[in-house]
PDB file of C-alpha atoms in Angstrom:
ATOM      1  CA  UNK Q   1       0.000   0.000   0.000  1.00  0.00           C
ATOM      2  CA  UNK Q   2       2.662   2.429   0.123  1.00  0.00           C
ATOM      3  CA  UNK Q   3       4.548   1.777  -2.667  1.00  0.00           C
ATOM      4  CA  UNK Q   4       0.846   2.602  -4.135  1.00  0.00           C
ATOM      5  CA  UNK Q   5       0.512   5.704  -2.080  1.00  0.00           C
ATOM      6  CA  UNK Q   6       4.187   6.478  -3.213  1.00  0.00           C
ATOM      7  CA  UNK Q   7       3.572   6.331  -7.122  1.00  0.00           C
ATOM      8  CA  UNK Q   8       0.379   7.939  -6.595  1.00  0.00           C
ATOM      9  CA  UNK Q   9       1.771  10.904  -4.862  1.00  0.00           C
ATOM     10  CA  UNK Q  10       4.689  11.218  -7.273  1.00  0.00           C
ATOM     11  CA  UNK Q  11       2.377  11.005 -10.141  1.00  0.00           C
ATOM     12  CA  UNK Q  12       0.636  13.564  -8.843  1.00  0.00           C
ATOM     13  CA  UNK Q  13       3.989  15.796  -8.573  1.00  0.00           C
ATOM     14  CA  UNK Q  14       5.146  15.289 -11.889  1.00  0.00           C
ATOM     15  CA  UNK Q  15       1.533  15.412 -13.430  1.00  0.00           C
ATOM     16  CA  UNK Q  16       1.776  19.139 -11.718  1.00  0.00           C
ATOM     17  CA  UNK Q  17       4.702  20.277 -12.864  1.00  0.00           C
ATOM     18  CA  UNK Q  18       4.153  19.781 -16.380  1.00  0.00           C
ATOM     19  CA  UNK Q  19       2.822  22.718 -18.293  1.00  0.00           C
ATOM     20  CA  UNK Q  20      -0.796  22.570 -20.222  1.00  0.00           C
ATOM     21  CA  UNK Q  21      -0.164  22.526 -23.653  1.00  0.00           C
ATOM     22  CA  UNK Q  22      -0.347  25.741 -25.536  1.00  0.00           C
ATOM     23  CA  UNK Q  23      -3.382  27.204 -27.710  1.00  0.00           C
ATOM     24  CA  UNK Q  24      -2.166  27.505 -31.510  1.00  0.00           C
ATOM     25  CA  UNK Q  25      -1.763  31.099 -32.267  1.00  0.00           C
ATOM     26  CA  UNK Q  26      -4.589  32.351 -33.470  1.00  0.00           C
ATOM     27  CA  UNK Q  27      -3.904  34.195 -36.825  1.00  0.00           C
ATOM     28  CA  UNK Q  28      -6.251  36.049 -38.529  1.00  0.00           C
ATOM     29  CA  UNK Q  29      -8.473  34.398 -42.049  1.00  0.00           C
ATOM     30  CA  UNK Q  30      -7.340  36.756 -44.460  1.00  0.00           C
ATOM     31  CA  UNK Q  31     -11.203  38.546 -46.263  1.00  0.00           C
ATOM     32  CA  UNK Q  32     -12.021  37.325 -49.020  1.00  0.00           C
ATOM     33  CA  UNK Q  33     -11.822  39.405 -52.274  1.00  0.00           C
ATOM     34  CA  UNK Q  34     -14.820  40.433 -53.713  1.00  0.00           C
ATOM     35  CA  UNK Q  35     -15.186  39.387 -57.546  1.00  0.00           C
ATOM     36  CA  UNK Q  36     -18.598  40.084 -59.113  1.00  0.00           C
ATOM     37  CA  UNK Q  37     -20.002  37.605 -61.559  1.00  0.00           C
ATOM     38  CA  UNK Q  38     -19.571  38.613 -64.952  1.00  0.00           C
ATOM     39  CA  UNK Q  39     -22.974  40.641 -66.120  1.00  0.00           C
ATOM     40  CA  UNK Q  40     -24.606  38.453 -68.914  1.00  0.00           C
ATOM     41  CA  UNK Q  41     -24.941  41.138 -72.021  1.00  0.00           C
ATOM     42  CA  UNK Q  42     -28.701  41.813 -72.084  1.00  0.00           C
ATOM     43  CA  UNK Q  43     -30.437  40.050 -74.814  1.00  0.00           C
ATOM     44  CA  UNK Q  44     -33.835  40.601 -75.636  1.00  0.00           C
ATOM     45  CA  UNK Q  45     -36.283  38.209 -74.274  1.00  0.00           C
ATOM     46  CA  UNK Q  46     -38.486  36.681 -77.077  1.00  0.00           C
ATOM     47  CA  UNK Q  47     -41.767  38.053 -76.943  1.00  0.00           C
ATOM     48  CA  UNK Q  48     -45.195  36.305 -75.995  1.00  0.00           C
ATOM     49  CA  UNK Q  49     -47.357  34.856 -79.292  1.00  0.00           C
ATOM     50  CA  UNK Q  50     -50.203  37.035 -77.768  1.00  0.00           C
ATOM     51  CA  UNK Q  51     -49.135  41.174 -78.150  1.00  0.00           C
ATOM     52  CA  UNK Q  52     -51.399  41.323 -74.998  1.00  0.00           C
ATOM     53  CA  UNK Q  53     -49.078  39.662 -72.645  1.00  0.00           C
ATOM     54  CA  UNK Q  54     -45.584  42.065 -73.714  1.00  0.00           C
ATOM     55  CA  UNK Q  55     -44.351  43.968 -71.168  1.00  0.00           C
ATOM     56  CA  UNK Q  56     -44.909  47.531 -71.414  1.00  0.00           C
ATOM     57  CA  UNK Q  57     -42.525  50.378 -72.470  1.00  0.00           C
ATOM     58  CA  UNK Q  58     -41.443  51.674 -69.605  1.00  0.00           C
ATOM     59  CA  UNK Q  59     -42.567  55.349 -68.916  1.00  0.00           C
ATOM     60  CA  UNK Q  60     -45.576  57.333 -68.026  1.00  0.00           C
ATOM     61  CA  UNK Q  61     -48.077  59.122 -69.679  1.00  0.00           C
ATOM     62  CA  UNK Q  62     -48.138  63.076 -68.817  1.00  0.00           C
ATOM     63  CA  UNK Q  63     -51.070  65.704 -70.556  1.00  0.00           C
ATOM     64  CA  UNK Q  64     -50.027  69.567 -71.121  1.00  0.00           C
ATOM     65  CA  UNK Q  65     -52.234  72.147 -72.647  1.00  0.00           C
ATOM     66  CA  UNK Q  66     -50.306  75.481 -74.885  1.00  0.00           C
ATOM     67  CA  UNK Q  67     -51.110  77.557 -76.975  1.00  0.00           C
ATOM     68  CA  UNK Q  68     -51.210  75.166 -80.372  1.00  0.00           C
ATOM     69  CA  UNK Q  69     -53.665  73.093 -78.359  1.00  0.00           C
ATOM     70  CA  UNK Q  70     -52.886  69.848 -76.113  1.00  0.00           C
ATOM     71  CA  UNK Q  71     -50.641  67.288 -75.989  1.00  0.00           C
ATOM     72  CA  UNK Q  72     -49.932  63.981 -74.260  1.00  0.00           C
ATOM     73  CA  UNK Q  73     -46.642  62.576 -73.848  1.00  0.00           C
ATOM     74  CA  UNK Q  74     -45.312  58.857 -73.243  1.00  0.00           C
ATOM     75  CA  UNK Q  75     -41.861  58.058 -71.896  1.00  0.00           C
ATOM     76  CA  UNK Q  76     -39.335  58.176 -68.801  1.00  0.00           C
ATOM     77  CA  UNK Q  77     -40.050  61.689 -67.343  1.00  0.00           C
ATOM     78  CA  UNK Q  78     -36.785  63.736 -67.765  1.00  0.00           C
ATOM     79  CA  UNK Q  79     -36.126  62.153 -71.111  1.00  0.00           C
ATOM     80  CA  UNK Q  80     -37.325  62.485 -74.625  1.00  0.00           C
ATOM     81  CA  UNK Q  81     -40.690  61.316 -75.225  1.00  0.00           C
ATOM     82  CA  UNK Q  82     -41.230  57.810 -77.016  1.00  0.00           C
ATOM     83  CA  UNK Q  83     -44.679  58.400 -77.868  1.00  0.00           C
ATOM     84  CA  UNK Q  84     -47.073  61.848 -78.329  1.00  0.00           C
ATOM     85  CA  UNK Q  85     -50.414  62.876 -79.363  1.00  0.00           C
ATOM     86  CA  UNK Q  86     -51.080  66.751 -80.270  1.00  0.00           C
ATOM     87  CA  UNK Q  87     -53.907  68.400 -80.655  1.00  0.00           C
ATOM     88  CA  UNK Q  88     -53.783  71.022 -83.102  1.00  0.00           C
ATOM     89  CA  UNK Q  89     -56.556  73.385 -83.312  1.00  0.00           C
ATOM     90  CA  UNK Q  90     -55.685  75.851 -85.884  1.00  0.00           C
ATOM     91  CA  UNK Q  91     -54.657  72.526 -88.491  1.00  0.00           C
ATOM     92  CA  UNK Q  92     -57.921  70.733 -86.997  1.00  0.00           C
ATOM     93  CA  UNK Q  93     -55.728  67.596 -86.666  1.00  0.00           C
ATOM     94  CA  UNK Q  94     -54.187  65.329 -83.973  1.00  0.00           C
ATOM     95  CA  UNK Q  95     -50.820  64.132 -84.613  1.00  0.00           C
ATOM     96  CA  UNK Q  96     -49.544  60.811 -83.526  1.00  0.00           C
ATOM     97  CA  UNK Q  97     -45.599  61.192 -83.057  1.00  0.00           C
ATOM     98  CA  UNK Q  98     -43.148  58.598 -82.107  1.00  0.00           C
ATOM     99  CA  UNK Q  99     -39.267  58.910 -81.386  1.00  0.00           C
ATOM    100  CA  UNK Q 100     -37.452  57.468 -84.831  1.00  0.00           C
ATOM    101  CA  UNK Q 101     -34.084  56.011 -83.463  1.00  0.00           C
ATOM    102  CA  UNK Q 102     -33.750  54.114 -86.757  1.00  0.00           C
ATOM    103  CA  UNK Q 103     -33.859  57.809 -88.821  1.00  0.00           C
ATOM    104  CA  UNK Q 104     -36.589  55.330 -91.097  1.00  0.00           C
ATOM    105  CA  UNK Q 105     -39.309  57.737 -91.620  1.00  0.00           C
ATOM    106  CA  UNK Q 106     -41.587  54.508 -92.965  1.00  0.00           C
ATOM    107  CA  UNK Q 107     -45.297  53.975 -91.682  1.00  0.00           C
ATOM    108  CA  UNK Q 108     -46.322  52.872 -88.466  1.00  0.00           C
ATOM    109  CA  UNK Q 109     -48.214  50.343 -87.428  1.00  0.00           C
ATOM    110  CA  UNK Q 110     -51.251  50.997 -84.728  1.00  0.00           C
ATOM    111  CA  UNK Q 111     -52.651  47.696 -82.959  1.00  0.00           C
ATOM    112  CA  UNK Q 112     -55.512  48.168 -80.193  1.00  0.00           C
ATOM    113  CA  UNK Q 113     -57.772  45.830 -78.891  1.00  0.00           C
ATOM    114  CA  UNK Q 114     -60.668  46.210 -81.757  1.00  0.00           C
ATOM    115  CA  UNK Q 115     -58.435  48.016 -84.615  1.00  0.00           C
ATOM    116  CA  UNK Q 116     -55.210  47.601 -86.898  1.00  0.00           C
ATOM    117  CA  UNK Q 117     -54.066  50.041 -88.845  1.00  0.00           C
ATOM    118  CA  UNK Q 118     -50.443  51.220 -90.687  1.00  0.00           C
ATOM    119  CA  UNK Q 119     -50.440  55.034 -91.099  1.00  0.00           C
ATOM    120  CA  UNK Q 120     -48.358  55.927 -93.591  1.00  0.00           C
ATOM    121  CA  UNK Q 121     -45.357  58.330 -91.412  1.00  0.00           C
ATOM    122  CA  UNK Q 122     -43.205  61.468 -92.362  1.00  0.00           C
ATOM    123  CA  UNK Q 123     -40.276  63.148 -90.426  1.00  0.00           C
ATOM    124  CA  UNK Q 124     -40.834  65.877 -88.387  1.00  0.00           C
ATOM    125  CA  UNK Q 125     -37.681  67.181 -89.027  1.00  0.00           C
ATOM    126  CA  UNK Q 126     -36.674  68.689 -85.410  1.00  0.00           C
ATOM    127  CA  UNK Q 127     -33.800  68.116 -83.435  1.00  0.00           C
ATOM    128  CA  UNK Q 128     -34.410  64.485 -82.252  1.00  0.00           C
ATOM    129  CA  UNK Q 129     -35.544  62.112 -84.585  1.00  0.00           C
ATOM    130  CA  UNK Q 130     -39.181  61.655 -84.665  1.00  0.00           C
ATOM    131  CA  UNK Q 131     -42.226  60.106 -87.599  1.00  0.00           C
ATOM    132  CA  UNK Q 132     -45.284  61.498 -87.449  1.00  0.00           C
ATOM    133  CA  UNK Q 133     -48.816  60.805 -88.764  1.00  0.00           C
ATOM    134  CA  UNK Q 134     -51.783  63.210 -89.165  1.00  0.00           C
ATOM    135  CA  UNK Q 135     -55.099  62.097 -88.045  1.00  0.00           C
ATOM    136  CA  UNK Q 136     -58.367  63.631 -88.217  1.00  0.00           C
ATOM    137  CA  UNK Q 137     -59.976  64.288 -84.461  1.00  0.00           C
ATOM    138  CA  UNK Q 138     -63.256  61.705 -86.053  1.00  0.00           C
ATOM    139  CA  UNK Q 139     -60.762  58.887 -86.921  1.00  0.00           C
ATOM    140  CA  UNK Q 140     -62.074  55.904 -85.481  1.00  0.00           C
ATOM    141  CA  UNK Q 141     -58.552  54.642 -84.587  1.00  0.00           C
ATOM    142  CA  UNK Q 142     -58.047  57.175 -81.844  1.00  0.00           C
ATOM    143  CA  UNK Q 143     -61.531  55.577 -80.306  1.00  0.00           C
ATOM    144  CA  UNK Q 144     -59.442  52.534 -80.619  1.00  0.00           C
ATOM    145  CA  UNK Q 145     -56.676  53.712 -78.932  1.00  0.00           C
ATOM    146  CA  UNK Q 146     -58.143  55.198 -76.373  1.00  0.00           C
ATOM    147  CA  UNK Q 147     -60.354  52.872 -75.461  1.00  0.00           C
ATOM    148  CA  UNK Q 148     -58.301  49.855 -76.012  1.00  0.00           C
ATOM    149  CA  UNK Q 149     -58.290  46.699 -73.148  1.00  0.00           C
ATOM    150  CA  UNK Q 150     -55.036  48.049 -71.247  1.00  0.00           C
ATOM    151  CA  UNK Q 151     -52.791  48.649 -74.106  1.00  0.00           C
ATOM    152  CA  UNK Q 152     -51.320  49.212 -77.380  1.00  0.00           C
ATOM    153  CA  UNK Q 153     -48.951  48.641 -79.747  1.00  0.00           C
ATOM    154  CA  UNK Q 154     -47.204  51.054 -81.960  1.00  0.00           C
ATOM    155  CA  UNK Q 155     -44.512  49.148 -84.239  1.00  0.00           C
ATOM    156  CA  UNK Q 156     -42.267  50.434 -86.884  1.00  0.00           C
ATOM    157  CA  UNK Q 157     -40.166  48.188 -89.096  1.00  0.00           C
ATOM    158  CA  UNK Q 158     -36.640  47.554 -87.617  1.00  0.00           C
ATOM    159  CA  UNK Q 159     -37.061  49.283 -83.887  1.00  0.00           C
ATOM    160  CA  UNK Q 160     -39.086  47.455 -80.878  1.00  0.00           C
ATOM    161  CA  UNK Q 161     -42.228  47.834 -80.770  1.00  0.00           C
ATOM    162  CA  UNK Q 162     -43.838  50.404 -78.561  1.00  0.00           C
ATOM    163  CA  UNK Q 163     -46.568  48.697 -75.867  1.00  0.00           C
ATOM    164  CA  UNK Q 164     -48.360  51.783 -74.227  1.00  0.00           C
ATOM    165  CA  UNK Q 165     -50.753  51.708 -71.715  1.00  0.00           C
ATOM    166  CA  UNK Q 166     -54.043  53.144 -72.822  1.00  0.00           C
ATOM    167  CA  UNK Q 167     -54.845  55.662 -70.012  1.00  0.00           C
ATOM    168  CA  UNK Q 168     -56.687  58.830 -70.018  1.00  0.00           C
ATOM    169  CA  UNK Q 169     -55.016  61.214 -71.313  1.00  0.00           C
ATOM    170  CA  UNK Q 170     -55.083  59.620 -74.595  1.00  0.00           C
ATOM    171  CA  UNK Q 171     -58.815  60.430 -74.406  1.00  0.00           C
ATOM    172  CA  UNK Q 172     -58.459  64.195 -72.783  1.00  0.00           C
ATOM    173  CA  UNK Q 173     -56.230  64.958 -75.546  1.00  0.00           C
ATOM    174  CA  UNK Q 174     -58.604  63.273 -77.983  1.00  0.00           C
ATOM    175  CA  UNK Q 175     -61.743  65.306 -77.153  1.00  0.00           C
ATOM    176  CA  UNK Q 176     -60.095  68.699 -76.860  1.00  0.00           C
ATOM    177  CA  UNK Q 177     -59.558  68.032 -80.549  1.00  0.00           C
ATOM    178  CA  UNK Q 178     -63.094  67.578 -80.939  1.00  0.00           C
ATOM    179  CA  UNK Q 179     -64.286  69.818 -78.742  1.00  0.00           C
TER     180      UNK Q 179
END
């Protein structure tokens, strides 16, 4: 029993004199870098069978009355207009404008709800490019544009189509043609 006691004891002297082992030093993760993905080059999604179910052209519609008459506008506000329809008293016509990145000057095609129709298109020959088409304030397409289900199209050969919401101004600008 001593010579138990004895190791015992002496175990526990050297067990105490022994130092704990060390933590590992901690050293920092270095941050990852920061790589964005590569940005895809935009492509133009294929359009729906149905013209109904395109997204519309960004932008909003915005009415103005002067001195020639009234006129709606359609496009980013702070930016050229993509789309306008004057009134123009003294002619006794409404003009249907739209921006001409292309420089084409060909017709333009109007789709609505209840109409189709190409109208043939001349420059206007301002600043920016623009096509426009004369229309008499009767004209059963601006009935058709104004009242068509949501939207409509306006397409010219080799640009994107146009898909504009049919709101009210359409029709304001419409009637104070008519008066």
């Amino acid at each position: 029993m001593r010579r138990f006691l004895f190791s015992t004891a002496l175990l526990l002297i050297v067990g105490s004199c022994a130092t704990p082992p060390r933590p590992a030093p901690v050293t920092p993760r270095p941050m990852p870098t920061y790589v964005p993905a590569p940005t895809p080059s935009p492509t133009p999604t294929p359009l729906a069978s149905d013209w109904r179910d395109w997204p519309v052209t960004p932008g909003d519609w915005v009415y103005r009355q002067d001195a020639r008459g009234s006129i709606a506008f359609y496009g980013i506000v702070g930016s050229d207009a993509a789309l306008t329809l004057r009134c123009d008293r003294a002619a006794g016509q409404l003009y249907l404008s739209k921006r001409d990145a292309a420089g084409a000057g060909t017709a333009i095609t109007i789709r609505t709800s209840s109409a189709l129709r190409t109208l043939a298109a001349q420059p206007t020959g301002g600043t920016q490019p623009y096509v426009a088409a004369a229309l008499a304030p009767r004209d059963s397409l601006l009935d058709a544009i104004a009242f068509s289900r949501g939207r409509f199209i306006v397409e010219q050969p080799g640009q994107p189509p146009l898909v504009v919401p049919s709101w009210a101004e359409i029709g304001r600008v419409v009637e104070d043609c008519r008066g």
